DNA sequence: GATGATTATTAGCCTTGTCTAACTTGTCGC
DNA sequence: GCGACAAGTTAGACAAGGCTAATAATCATC
């Protein structure tokens, strides 16, 4: 009875569920998906503030291509999550955390965009693809993209 | 009065909503998001059928890293959308449409993966990033990725 | 061919993210 | 300061995609 050899085949991962390598990849993608919208919003809000001095829901709605109530509800979640502050009927501000995330997203967006352009892609397609790809690029990949774009 | 020059600044897009160029990009990304899960499922189902002769919900759940009821509900949507057929308590089959989509997704996945590897990324990270990036790569970008990977 | 383990389904809950319709507030011109 | 119009909010619907708990069917295996 000493030791145990293979009481249960395996039982040591502190992971949830089996942790098939493939499953881990999918879980990572799902995790990334959960943050996509917040990332796009704070990035856009930072940009609006930079360009117009303020971020109004109506402009967010126009740029995002959604309706005003959709923006309102999303802003509610962002506020709940500590990324923005807002007062009723006023424009939106980023918290320190929101600003940090925005900065990060802007840099990442710019690197992905420059990378695609340096590959020879046309600007419109590059912008569209970058908008989706940016949320699924690891730090490591981002570094490779940056290096490639620089040494293009 | 002939012609019209600029009666209304612009009013010709058959698009919904203003169609700010940015908004178009975001709408494209949202569109892509709607297909991500279906793409991952049919790709995985094709792979399971190829490797084990059949695609059982339990194996889909393991590989996707989700629970069995989640798989069941998703398979319901895939069947409704004409990508798979299934009978109660039996394993799943792809329709012709599902097979076509699976082929496309497998090829695209493979190109994105090879591209990331040829950039110098380690296999684990490459696999994880490819799983997310693949759904946001346009035909044009995919062609550039393939060319780069080949001529690496 | 009974029975226990594995697999699949169903029911029901929750959050996110989208919409429309209706209402409220703010702003700007006069 | 009033009234219109623009902007914002609220209410409520709906689909997707995740979960747990409970139930049902299938399959091994003896
Ligand atoms: Mn984006
Ligand atoms: Mn972006
Ligand atoms: Mn994928
Ligand atoms: Mn894939």
PDB file of N, CA, C and O and ligand atoms in Angstrom, chain A residues 40 43 105 109 127 130-131 134-135, chain B residues 26, ligand 2:
ATOM      1  N   UNK A  40     -11.426  47.382 -26.957  1.00  0.00           N
ATOM      2  CA  UNK A  40     -11.790  48.286 -28.051  1.00  0.00           C
ATOM      3  C   UNK A  40     -12.397  49.585 -27.509  1.00  0.00           C
ATOM      4  O   UNK A  40     -12.118  50.672 -28.028  1.00  0.00           O
ATOM      5  N   UNK A  43      -9.715  51.854 -25.773  1.00  0.00           N
ATOM      6  CA  UNK A  43      -8.829  52.384 -26.811  1.00  0.00           C
ATOM      7  C   UNK A  43      -9.523  53.540 -27.532  1.00  0.00           C
ATOM      8  O   UNK A  43      -8.946  54.609 -27.728  1.00  0.00           O
ATOM      9  N   UNK A 105      -3.332  48.928 -25.295  1.00  0.00           N
ATOM     10  CA  UNK A 105      -4.077  48.528 -26.487  1.00  0.00           C
ATOM     11  C   UNK A 105      -3.692  49.374 -27.692  1.00  0.00           C
ATOM     12  O   UNK A 105      -3.588  48.861 -28.813  1.00  0.00           O
ATOM     13  N   UNK A 109      -2.212  47.748 -30.937  1.00  0.00           N
ATOM     14  CA  UNK A 109      -2.909  47.971 -32.201  1.00  0.00           C
ATOM     15  C   UNK A 109      -1.947  48.513 -33.256  1.00  0.00           C
ATOM     16  O   UNK A 109      -1.921  48.061 -34.405  1.00  0.00           O
ATOM     17  N   UNK A 127      -6.194  47.593 -41.524  1.00  0.00           N
ATOM     18  CA  UNK A 127      -6.892  48.175 -40.382  1.00  0.00           C
ATOM     19  C   UNK A 127      -7.985  47.231 -39.887  1.00  0.00           C
ATOM     20  O   UNK A 127      -8.146  47.018 -38.688  1.00  0.00           O
ATOM     21  N   UNK A 130      -6.323  44.093 -38.309  1.00  0.00           N
ATOM     22  CA  UNK A 130      -5.660  44.454 -37.048  1.00  0.00           C
ATOM     23  C   UNK A 130      -6.685  44.577 -35.927  1.00  0.00           C
ATOM     24  O   UNK A 130      -6.438  44.152 -34.791  1.00  0.00           O
ATOM     25  N   UNK A 131      -7.841  45.119 -36.260  1.00  0.00           N
ATOM     26  CA  UNK A 131      -8.871  45.328 -35.245  1.00  0.00           C
ATOM     27  C   UNK A 131      -9.308  44.021 -34.603  1.00  0.00           C
ATOM     28  O   UNK A 131      -9.718  43.996 -33.438  1.00  0.00           O
ATOM     29  N   UNK A 134      -5.499  41.918 -33.067  1.00  0.00           N
ATOM     30  CA  UNK A 134      -4.824  42.500 -31.900  1.00  0.00           C
ATOM     31  C   UNK A 134      -5.173  41.816 -30.581  1.00  0.00           C
ATOM     32  O   UNK A 134      -4.327  41.716 -29.701  1.00  0.00           O
ATOM     33  N   UNK A 135      -6.399  41.333 -30.463  1.00  0.00           N
ATOM     34  CA  UNK A 135      -6.841  40.751 -29.191  1.00  0.00           C
ATOM     35  C   UNK A 135      -6.354  39.323 -28.980  1.00  0.00           C
ATOM     36  O   UNK A 135      -6.592  38.737 -27.931  1.00  0.00           O
TER      37      UNK A 135
ATOM     38  N   UNK B  26     -15.151  47.610 -37.184  1.00  0.00           N
ATOM     39  CA  UNK B  26     -15.724  46.953 -35.993  1.00  0.00           C
ATOM     40  C   UNK B  26     -16.867  46.037 -36.370  1.00  0.00           C
ATOM     41  O   UNK B  26     -17.016  44.958 -35.805  1.00  0.00           O
TER      42      UNK B  26
HETATM   43 MN1  LIG E   2      -7.928  48.426 -31.830  1.00  0.00          MN
END
